[in-house]
Amino acid sequence: MITLGLDTATNACAVALWDAASGRTLAVRAEMMQRGLAEKLVPMVQETMAEAGIVFADLSRIGVTVGPGTFTGLRVGLAAARGFALAANCPLVGVTTLEAAVHGLDTDIRAGHTLLAAIESRRDDLFLQPFTADLTPLAEPADVLPVDLPAYAAAHLPAGPLLIVGDAAARTAQALGIWNGAVVIQETAGAAEALATARIAAMQDGAGIAARIADPFYLRPPDVTLPKQG
C-alpha cells in the first residue's frame, strides 16, 4: 500500500511517499515557501514519484492537509490532491495540520509529554489542539488569542511536561510564559508533516476514509473585503 502525502497548508510545500506494507519512506521533498505553491507542487510531486520509481497507478490512496492554515495554501493542496486522486483512481483522505504536526514526532520524543499542536494563523490568533503522548486528542481544535492562552492551558492541558510543535510553537510558548518549562519543537521544513499525512491516510479503513473528507477546515472565516461598489 503506497500513499502520497501532500502538505501546503502552512509555511512549506511538501510531498512524501509512504509504503505501509514495508513501513518505509520511499521519498520526501519539501521547500519552505509562502508564495508560488501552485507552480511548485505538481513538479515536486512528479519529481518525488520519479525518485521512488512510482506512477499514479501504484498509489493506494492520497492524503492531504485540510487546515487550519493559509487560505491559498489549502486551496492549492486540495485542488491538486483531488486531481491526483482522480488520475490514480484511489481514495482521498483529509488530515488536519494539527494532527499532522504531532504525528510527525518520533515516539521517544513524545513519551511522557502532553503534546500541543500550534499552527500560525498569519494574524494575532493561534490554531491549537492538545494531544496525549499516544496521540489521542484532548480537545477539539481551537482558535485562541495569545492573551487567552493561560486560561486555555488551565482548561485543556494536564499538569506535567509539555511539548509544543508546529510553526507557531515558539510564539505559543512565549505567550504561555513557559520557555523553561516546555520542550518547544519548531517545525519548519514541512517534510515531517507530509510524511505524517501519508501515514495517517494509510492507516484509515473504509469508515475512516469516509469520515475524513478532503474539504477545507477553517477555524475562522476567510478574510474577504468586498468592493465598495457592490
PDB file of C-alpha atoms in Angstrom:
ATOM      1  CA  MET A   1       0.000   0.000   0.000  1.00  0.00           C
ATOM      2  CA  ILE A   2       1.722   3.166  -1.227  1.00  0.00           C
ATOM      3  CA  THR A   3       0.351   6.512  -0.073  1.00  0.00           C
ATOM      4  CA  LEU A   4       1.117  10.001  -1.344  1.00  0.00           C
ATOM      5  CA  GLY A   5       1.041  12.754   1.290  1.00  0.00           C
ATOM      6  CA  LEU A   6       0.731  16.457   0.441  1.00  0.00           C
ATOM      7  CA  ASP A   7       1.109  19.463   2.727  1.00  0.00           C
ATOM      8  CA  THR A   8       0.803  23.053   1.517  1.00  0.00           C
ATOM      9  CA  ALA A   9      -1.372  24.387   4.344  1.00  0.00           C
ATOM     10  CA  THR A  10       1.222  26.256   6.411  1.00  0.00           C
ATOM     11  CA  ASN A  11       4.697  27.522   5.532  1.00  0.00           C
ATOM     12  CA  ALA A  12       6.017  24.862   3.159  1.00  0.00           C
ATOM     13  CA  CYS A  13       5.319  22.885   0.026  1.00  0.00           C
ATOM     14  CA  ALA A  14       5.933  19.256   0.935  1.00  0.00           C
ATOM     15  CA  VAL A  15       5.394  15.831  -0.630  1.00  0.00           C
ATOM     16  CA  ALA A  16       6.034  12.335   0.759  1.00  0.00           C
ATOM     17  CA  LEU A  17       5.580   8.736  -0.367  1.00  0.00           C
ATOM     18  CA  TRP A  18       4.978   6.067   2.283  1.00  0.00           C
ATOM     19  CA  ASP A  19       4.934   2.302   1.753  1.00  0.00           C
ATOM     20  CA  ALA A  20       2.734   0.882   4.509  1.00  0.00           C
ATOM     21  CA  ALA A  21       3.477  -2.725   3.556  1.00  0.00           C
ATOM     22  CA  SER A  22       7.186  -2.381   4.264  1.00  0.00           C
ATOM     23  CA  GLY A  23       6.971   0.521   6.733  1.00  0.00           C
ATOM     24  CA  ARG A  24       9.370   2.555   4.614  1.00  0.00           C
ATOM     25  CA  THR A  25       9.560   6.139   3.462  1.00  0.00           C
ATOM     26  CA  LEU A  26      10.098   5.965  -0.285  1.00  0.00           C
ATOM     27  CA  ALA A  27      10.821   9.637  -0.973  1.00  0.00           C
ATOM     28  CA  VAL A  28      10.259  13.070   0.572  1.00  0.00           C
ATOM     29  CA  ARG A  29      10.634  16.596  -0.768  1.00  0.00           C
ATOM     30  CA  ALA A  30       9.922  19.878   0.981  1.00  0.00           C
ATOM     31  CA  GLU A  31      10.641  23.541   0.429  1.00  0.00           C
ATOM     32  CA  MET A  32       9.898  26.496   2.668  1.00  0.00           C
ATOM     33  CA  MET A  33       7.647  28.928   0.783  1.00  0.00           C
ATOM     34  CA  GLN A  34       4.539  31.037   1.194  1.00  0.00           C
ATOM     35  CA  ARG A  35       4.067  32.037  -2.453  1.00  0.00           C
ATOM     36  CA  GLY A  36       4.234  30.147  -5.725  1.00  0.00           C
ATOM     37  CA  LEU A  37       2.754  26.952  -4.312  1.00  0.00           C
ATOM     38  CA  ALA A  38       0.556  26.356  -7.357  1.00  0.00           C
ATOM     39  CA  GLU A  39       3.562  26.383  -9.650  1.00  0.00           C
ATOM     40  CA  LYS A  40       5.770  24.301  -7.350  1.00  0.00           C
ATOM     41  CA  LEU A  41       3.523  21.488  -6.101  1.00  0.00           C
ATOM     42  CA  VAL A  42       2.857  19.489  -9.276  1.00  0.00           C
ATOM     43  CA  PRO A  43       6.527  19.377 -10.406  1.00  0.00           C
ATOM     44  CA  MET A  44       7.513  18.435  -6.844  1.00  0.00           C
ATOM     45  CA  VAL A  45       5.069  15.523  -6.884  1.00  0.00           C
ATOM     46  CA  GLN A  46       6.390  14.389 -10.261  1.00  0.00           C
ATOM     47  CA  GLU A  47       9.998  14.563  -9.043  1.00  0.00           C
ATOM     48  CA  THR A  48       9.210  12.705  -5.816  1.00  0.00           C
ATOM     49  CA  MET A  49       7.371   9.917  -7.632  1.00  0.00           C
ATOM     50  CA  ALA A  50      10.151   9.622 -10.213  1.00  0.00           C
ATOM     51  CA  GLU A  51      12.745   9.308  -7.446  1.00  0.00           C
ATOM     52  CA  ALA A  52      10.761   6.444  -5.897  1.00  0.00           C
ATOM     53  CA  GLY A  53      10.006   4.795  -9.238  1.00  0.00           C
ATOM     54  CA  ILE A  54       6.271   5.206  -8.597  1.00  0.00           C
ATOM     55  CA  VAL A  55       3.468   6.032 -11.050  1.00  0.00           C
ATOM     56  CA  PHE A  56      -0.080   7.078 -10.205  1.00  0.00           C
ATOM     57  CA  ALA A  57      -1.386   3.566 -10.833  1.00  0.00           C
ATOM     58  CA  ASP A  58       0.786   2.353  -7.927  1.00  0.00           C
ATOM     59  CA  LEU A  59      -0.942   4.595  -5.374  1.00  0.00           C
ATOM     60  CA  SER A  60      -3.485   3.097  -2.982  1.00  0.00           C
ATOM     61  CA  ARG A  61      -4.600   6.437  -1.575  1.00  0.00           C
ATOM     62  CA  ILE A  62      -3.654  10.083  -1.216  1.00  0.00           C
ATOM     63  CA  GLY A  63      -3.537  12.138   1.975  1.00  0.00           C
ATOM     64  CA  VAL A  64      -3.697  15.948   2.073  1.00  0.00           C
ATOM     65  CA  THR A  65      -3.679  18.510   4.868  1.00  0.00           C
ATOM     66  CA  VAL A  66      -7.036  20.296   5.021  1.00  0.00           C
ATOM     67  CA  GLY A  67      -6.267  23.007   7.586  1.00  0.00           C
ATOM     68  CA  PRO A  68      -6.375  25.067   9.586  1.00  0.00           C
ATOM     69  CA  GLY A  69      -3.811  27.065   7.673  1.00  0.00           C
ATOM     70  CA  THR A  70      -3.479  29.626   4.926  1.00  0.00           C
ATOM     71  CA  PHE A  71      -6.438  30.090   2.601  1.00  0.00           C
ATOM     72  CA  THR A  72      -4.376  29.950  -0.609  1.00  0.00           C
ATOM     73  CA  GLY A  73      -2.188  27.067   0.537  1.00  0.00           C
ATOM     74  CA  LEU A  74      -5.195  24.947   1.465  1.00  0.00           C
ATOM     75  CA  ARG A  75      -6.883  25.569  -1.874  1.00  0.00           C
ATOM     76  CA  VAL A  76      -3.750  24.718  -3.853  1.00  0.00           C
ATOM     77  CA  GLY A  77      -3.145  21.468  -1.978  1.00  0.00           C
ATOM     78  CA  LEU A  78      -6.757  20.316  -2.074  1.00  0.00           C
ATOM     79  CA  ALA A  79      -7.226  21.090  -5.777  1.00  0.00           C
ATOM     80  CA  ALA A  80      -4.055  19.201  -6.674  1.00  0.00           C
ATOM     81  CA  ALA A  81      -4.900  16.263  -4.396  1.00  0.00           C
ATOM     82  CA  ARG A  82      -8.334  15.881  -5.961  1.00  0.00           C
ATOM     83  CA  GLY A  83      -6.797  15.817  -9.414  1.00  0.00           C
ATOM     84  CA  PHE A  84      -4.190  13.267  -8.379  1.00  0.00           C
ATOM     85  CA  ALA A  85      -6.816  11.051  -6.740  1.00  0.00           C
ATOM     86  CA  LEU A  86      -8.863  11.143  -9.917  1.00  0.00           C
ATOM     87  CA  ALA A  87      -5.817  10.242 -12.009  1.00  0.00           C
ATOM     88  CA  ALA A  88      -4.850   7.422  -9.655  1.00  0.00           C
ATOM     89  CA  ASN A  89      -8.453   6.264  -9.126  1.00  0.00           C
ATOM     90  CA  CYS A  90      -7.817   5.996  -5.397  1.00  0.00           C
ATOM     91  CA  PRO A  91      -9.373   7.370  -2.182  1.00  0.00           C
ATOM     92  CA  LEU A  92      -8.515  10.866  -0.964  1.00  0.00           C
ATOM     93  CA  VAL A  93      -8.075  11.329   2.808  1.00  0.00           C
ATOM     94  CA  GLY A  94      -8.151  14.664   4.656  1.00  0.00           C
ATOM     95  CA  VAL A  95      -5.776  15.221   7.587  1.00  0.00           C
ATOM     96  CA  THR A  96      -5.719  18.318   9.791  1.00  0.00           C
ATOM     97  CA  THR A  97      -2.498  20.284  10.095  1.00  0.00           C
ATOM     98  CA  LEU A  98      -2.725  19.930  13.878  1.00  0.00           C
ATOM     99  CA  GLU A  99      -2.717  16.132  13.868  1.00  0.00           C
ATOM    100  CA  ALA A 100      -0.055  16.066  11.143  1.00  0.00           C
ATOM    101  CA  ALA A 101       2.176  18.171  13.397  1.00  0.00           C
ATOM    102  CA  VAL A 102       2.008  15.789  16.372  1.00  0.00           C
ATOM    103  CA  HIS A 103       2.038  12.592  14.286  1.00  0.00           C
ATOM    104  CA  GLY A 104       5.306  13.809  12.767  1.00  0.00           C
ATOM    105  CA  LEU A 105       7.062  13.428  16.134  1.00  0.00           C
ATOM    106  CA  ASP A 106       9.022  10.285  16.963  1.00  0.00           C
ATOM    107  CA  THR A 107       7.618   8.066  19.707  1.00  0.00           C
ATOM    108  CA  ASP A 108      10.594   8.586  22.010  1.00  0.00           C
ATOM    109  CA  ILE A 109      10.231  12.370  21.741  1.00  0.00           C
ATOM    110  CA  ARG A 110       6.518  12.232  22.602  1.00  0.00           C
ATOM    111  CA  ALA A 111       6.923   9.914  25.581  1.00  0.00           C
ATOM    112  CA  GLY A 112       5.984  11.433  28.925  1.00  0.00           C
ATOM    113  CA  HIS A 113       4.647  14.672  27.450  1.00  0.00           C
ATOM    114  CA  THR A 114       1.338  16.305  26.785  1.00  0.00           C
ATOM    115  CA  LEU A 115       1.512  17.495  23.182  1.00  0.00           C
ATOM    116  CA  LEU A 116       0.227  20.855  21.963  1.00  0.00           C
ATOM    117  CA  ALA A 117      -0.020  21.422  18.213  1.00  0.00           C
ATOM    118  CA  ALA A 118       0.293  25.120  17.408  1.00  0.00           C
ATOM    119  CA  ILE A 119      -0.257  26.445  13.889  1.00  0.00           C
ATOM    120  CA  GLU A 120       0.157  30.038  12.706  1.00  0.00           C
ATOM    121  CA  SER A 121      -2.916  31.908  11.520  1.00  0.00           C
ATOM    122  CA  ARG A 122      -0.794  34.709   9.992  1.00  0.00           C
ATOM    123  CA  ARG A 123      -2.641  37.040  12.371  1.00  0.00           C
ATOM    124  CA  ASP A 124      -2.654  37.526  16.147  1.00  0.00           C
ATOM    125  CA  ASP A 125      -4.518  34.334  16.982  1.00  0.00           C
ATOM    126  CA  LEU A 126      -3.168  30.783  17.110  1.00  0.00           C
ATOM    127  CA  PHE A 127      -4.667  27.484  15.982  1.00  0.00           C
ATOM    128  CA  LEU A 128      -4.251  24.944  18.792  1.00  0.00           C
ATOM    129  CA  GLN A 129      -5.109  21.366  19.737  1.00  0.00           C
ATOM    130  CA  PRO A 130      -3.765  19.280  22.663  1.00  0.00           C
ATOM    131  CA  PHE A 131      -2.997  15.543  22.465  1.00  0.00           C
ATOM    132  CA  THR A 132      -1.756  12.831  24.797  1.00  0.00           C
ATOM    133  CA  ALA A 133       1.631  11.207  24.186  1.00  0.00           C
ATOM    134  CA  ASP A 134      -0.141   8.373  22.349  1.00  0.00           C
ATOM    135  CA  LEU A 135      -1.740  10.969  20.005  1.00  0.00           C
ATOM    136  CA  THR A 136      -5.257  10.892  21.466  1.00  0.00           C
ATOM    137  CA  PRO A 137      -6.891  14.356  21.167  1.00  0.00           C
ATOM    138  CA  LEU A 138      -7.626  16.036  24.494  1.00  0.00           C
ATOM    139  CA  ALA A 139      -9.880  18.728  22.993  1.00  0.00           C
ATOM    140  CA  GLU A 140     -11.211  19.942  19.668  1.00  0.00           C
ATOM    141  CA  PRO A 141      -9.129  22.345  17.526  1.00  0.00           C
ATOM    142  CA  ALA A 142      -9.463  25.941  18.732  1.00  0.00           C
ATOM    143  CA  ASP A 143      -8.700  29.473  17.574  1.00  0.00           C
ATOM    144  CA  VAL A 144      -7.059  31.195  20.573  1.00  0.00           C
ATOM    145  CA  LEU A 145      -5.664  34.680  21.124  1.00  0.00           C
ATOM    146  CA  PRO A 146      -2.310  34.825  22.966  1.00  0.00           C
ATOM    147  CA  VAL A 147      -3.887  36.770  25.832  1.00  0.00           C
ATOM    148  CA  ASP A 148      -6.310  33.870  26.361  1.00  0.00           C
ATOM    149  CA  LEU A 149      -3.653  31.150  26.354  1.00  0.00           C
ATOM    150  CA  PRO A 150      -3.241  30.846  30.157  1.00  0.00           C
ATOM    151  CA  ALA A 151      -6.972  30.210  30.546  1.00  0.00           C
ATOM    152  CA  TYR A 152      -6.910  27.772  27.622  1.00  0.00           C
ATOM    153  CA  ALA A 153      -3.985  25.901  29.162  1.00  0.00           C
ATOM    154  CA  ALA A 154      -5.696  25.691  32.547  1.00  0.00           C
ATOM    155  CA  ALA A 155      -8.788  24.211  30.935  1.00  0.00           C
ATOM    156  CA  HIS A 156      -7.185  21.786  28.479  1.00  0.00           C
ATOM    157  CA  LEU A 157      -3.575  20.957  29.422  1.00  0.00           C
ATOM    158  CA  PRO A 158      -2.879  18.432  32.226  1.00  0.00           C
ATOM    159  CA  ALA A 159      -0.113  19.111  34.711  1.00  0.00           C
ATOM    160  CA  GLY A 160       3.258  17.761  33.673  1.00  0.00           C
ATOM    161  CA  PRO A 161       5.810  18.124  30.874  1.00  0.00           C
ATOM    162  CA  LEU A 162       4.523  19.912  27.781  1.00  0.00           C
ATOM    163  CA  LEU A 163       5.830  19.588  24.239  1.00  0.00           C
ATOM    164  CA  ILE A 164       4.706  22.209  21.704  1.00  0.00           C
ATOM    165  CA  VAL A 165       5.036  21.508  17.995  1.00  0.00           C
ATOM    166  CA  GLY A 166       4.104  23.391  14.831  1.00  0.00           C
ATOM    167  CA  ASP A 167       5.096  26.588  13.074  1.00  0.00           C
ATOM    168  CA  ALA A 168       3.625  28.642  15.960  1.00  0.00           C
ATOM    169  CA  ALA A 169       5.338  26.616  18.709  1.00  0.00           C
ATOM    170  CA  ALA A 170       7.772  29.308  19.813  1.00  0.00           C
ATOM    171  CA  ARG A 171       5.130  32.058  19.830  1.00  0.00           C
ATOM    172  CA  THR A 172       2.790  29.837  21.823  1.00  0.00           C
ATOM    173  CA  ALA A 173       5.441  29.033  24.428  1.00  0.00           C
ATOM    174  CA  GLN A 174       6.307  32.700  24.758  1.00  0.00           C
ATOM    175  CA  ALA A 175       2.646  33.661  25.248  1.00  0.00           C
ATOM    176  CA  LEU A 176       2.305  30.973  27.923  1.00  0.00           C
ATOM    177  CA  GLY A 177       5.448  32.206  29.633  1.00  0.00           C
ATOM    178  CA  ILE A 178       6.907  28.701  29.848  1.00  0.00           C
ATOM    179  CA  TRP A 179      10.066  28.856  27.762  1.00  0.00           C
ATOM    180  CA  ASN A 180      11.918  26.999  30.529  1.00  0.00           C
ATOM    181  CA  GLY A 181       9.084  24.584  31.300  1.00  0.00           C
ATOM    182  CA  ALA A 182       8.186  23.339  27.833  1.00  0.00           C
ATOM    183  CA  VAL A 183      10.015  21.408  25.158  1.00  0.00           C
ATOM    184  CA  VAL A 184       9.442  23.504  22.056  1.00  0.00           C
ATOM    185  CA  ILE A 185       9.834  21.964  18.625  1.00  0.00           C
ATOM    186  CA  GLN A 186       9.535  24.492  15.835  1.00  0.00           C
ATOM    187  CA  GLU A 187       8.712  22.543  12.677  1.00  0.00           C
ATOM    188  CA  THR A 188       9.875  24.474   9.616  1.00  0.00           C
ATOM    189  CA  ALA A 189      10.560  22.201   6.661  1.00  0.00           C
ATOM    190  CA  GLY A 190       7.169  20.515   6.168  1.00  0.00           C
ATOM    191  CA  ALA A 191       8.708  17.124   5.390  1.00  0.00           C
ATOM    192  CA  ALA A 192       7.616  15.577   8.709  1.00  0.00           C
ATOM    193  CA  GLU A 193       4.049  16.813   8.220  1.00  0.00           C
ATOM    194  CA  ALA A 194       3.785  15.498   4.656  1.00  0.00           C
ATOM    195  CA  LEU A 195       5.061  12.095   5.754  1.00  0.00           C
ATOM    196  CA  ALA A 196       2.716  12.076   8.763  1.00  0.00           C
ATOM    197  CA  THR A 197      -0.174  12.913   6.425  1.00  0.00           C
ATOM    198  CA  ALA A 198       0.698   9.952   4.204  1.00  0.00           C
ATOM    199  CA  ARG A 199       0.984   7.610   7.203  1.00  0.00           C
ATOM    200  CA  ILE A 200      -2.319   8.763   8.727  1.00  0.00           C
ATOM    201  CA  ALA A 201      -4.050   8.270   5.380  1.00  0.00           C
ATOM    202  CA  ALA A 202      -2.556   4.792   5.059  1.00  0.00           C
ATOM    203  CA  MET A 203      -3.968   3.765   8.458  1.00  0.00           C
ATOM    204  CA  GLN A 204      -7.588   4.514   7.570  1.00  0.00           C
ATOM    205  CA  ASP A 205     -10.121   1.805   6.791  1.00  0.00           C
ATOM    206  CA  GLY A 206     -13.285   2.345   4.782  1.00  0.00           C
ATOM    207  CA  ALA A 207     -15.119   4.163   7.584  1.00  0.00           C
ATOM    208  CA  GLY A 208     -12.074   6.270   8.362  1.00  0.00           C
ATOM    209  CA  ILE A 209     -11.694   7.322   4.742  1.00  0.00           C
ATOM    210  CA  ALA A 210     -15.372   8.238   4.518  1.00  0.00           C
ATOM    211  CA  ALA A 211     -15.122  10.331   7.701  1.00  0.00           C
ATOM    212  CA  ARG A 212     -12.043  12.233   6.565  1.00  0.00           C
ATOM    213  CA  ILE A 213     -13.496  14.334   3.770  1.00  0.00           C
ATOM    214  CA  ALA A 214     -10.872  16.400   1.962  1.00  0.00           C
ATOM    215  CA  ASP A 215     -12.627  19.762   2.320  1.00  0.00           C
ATOM    216  CA  PRO A 216     -11.078  22.946   3.723  1.00  0.00           C
ATOM    217  CA  PHE A 217     -11.134  23.061   7.521  1.00  0.00           C
ATOM    218  CA  TYR A 218     -11.304  26.627   8.810  1.00  0.00           C
ATOM    219  CA  LEU A 219     -11.405  27.746  12.431  1.00  0.00           C
ATOM    220  CA  ARG A 220     -12.445  31.201  11.297  1.00  0.00           C
ATOM    221  CA  PRO A 221     -13.944  32.579   8.057  1.00  0.00           C
ATOM    222  CA  PRO A 222     -11.538  33.665   5.284  1.00  0.00           C
ATOM    223  CA  ASP A 223     -10.684  37.366   5.341  1.00  0.00           C
ATOM    224  CA  VAL A 224     -12.552  38.879   2.395  1.00  0.00           C
ATOM    225  CA  THR A 225     -13.029  42.554   1.566  1.00  0.00           C
ATOM    226  CA  LEU A 226     -15.925  43.307  -0.770  1.00  0.00           C
ATOM    227  CA  PRO A 227     -15.599  46.195  -3.263  1.00  0.00           C
ATOM    228  CA  LYS A 228     -17.401  49.377  -2.251  1.00  0.00           C
ATOM    229  CA  GLN A 229     -19.370  49.443  -5.494  1.00  0.00           C
ATOM    230  CA  GLY A 230     -21.052  46.070  -4.964  1.00  0.00           C
TER     231      GLY A 230
END
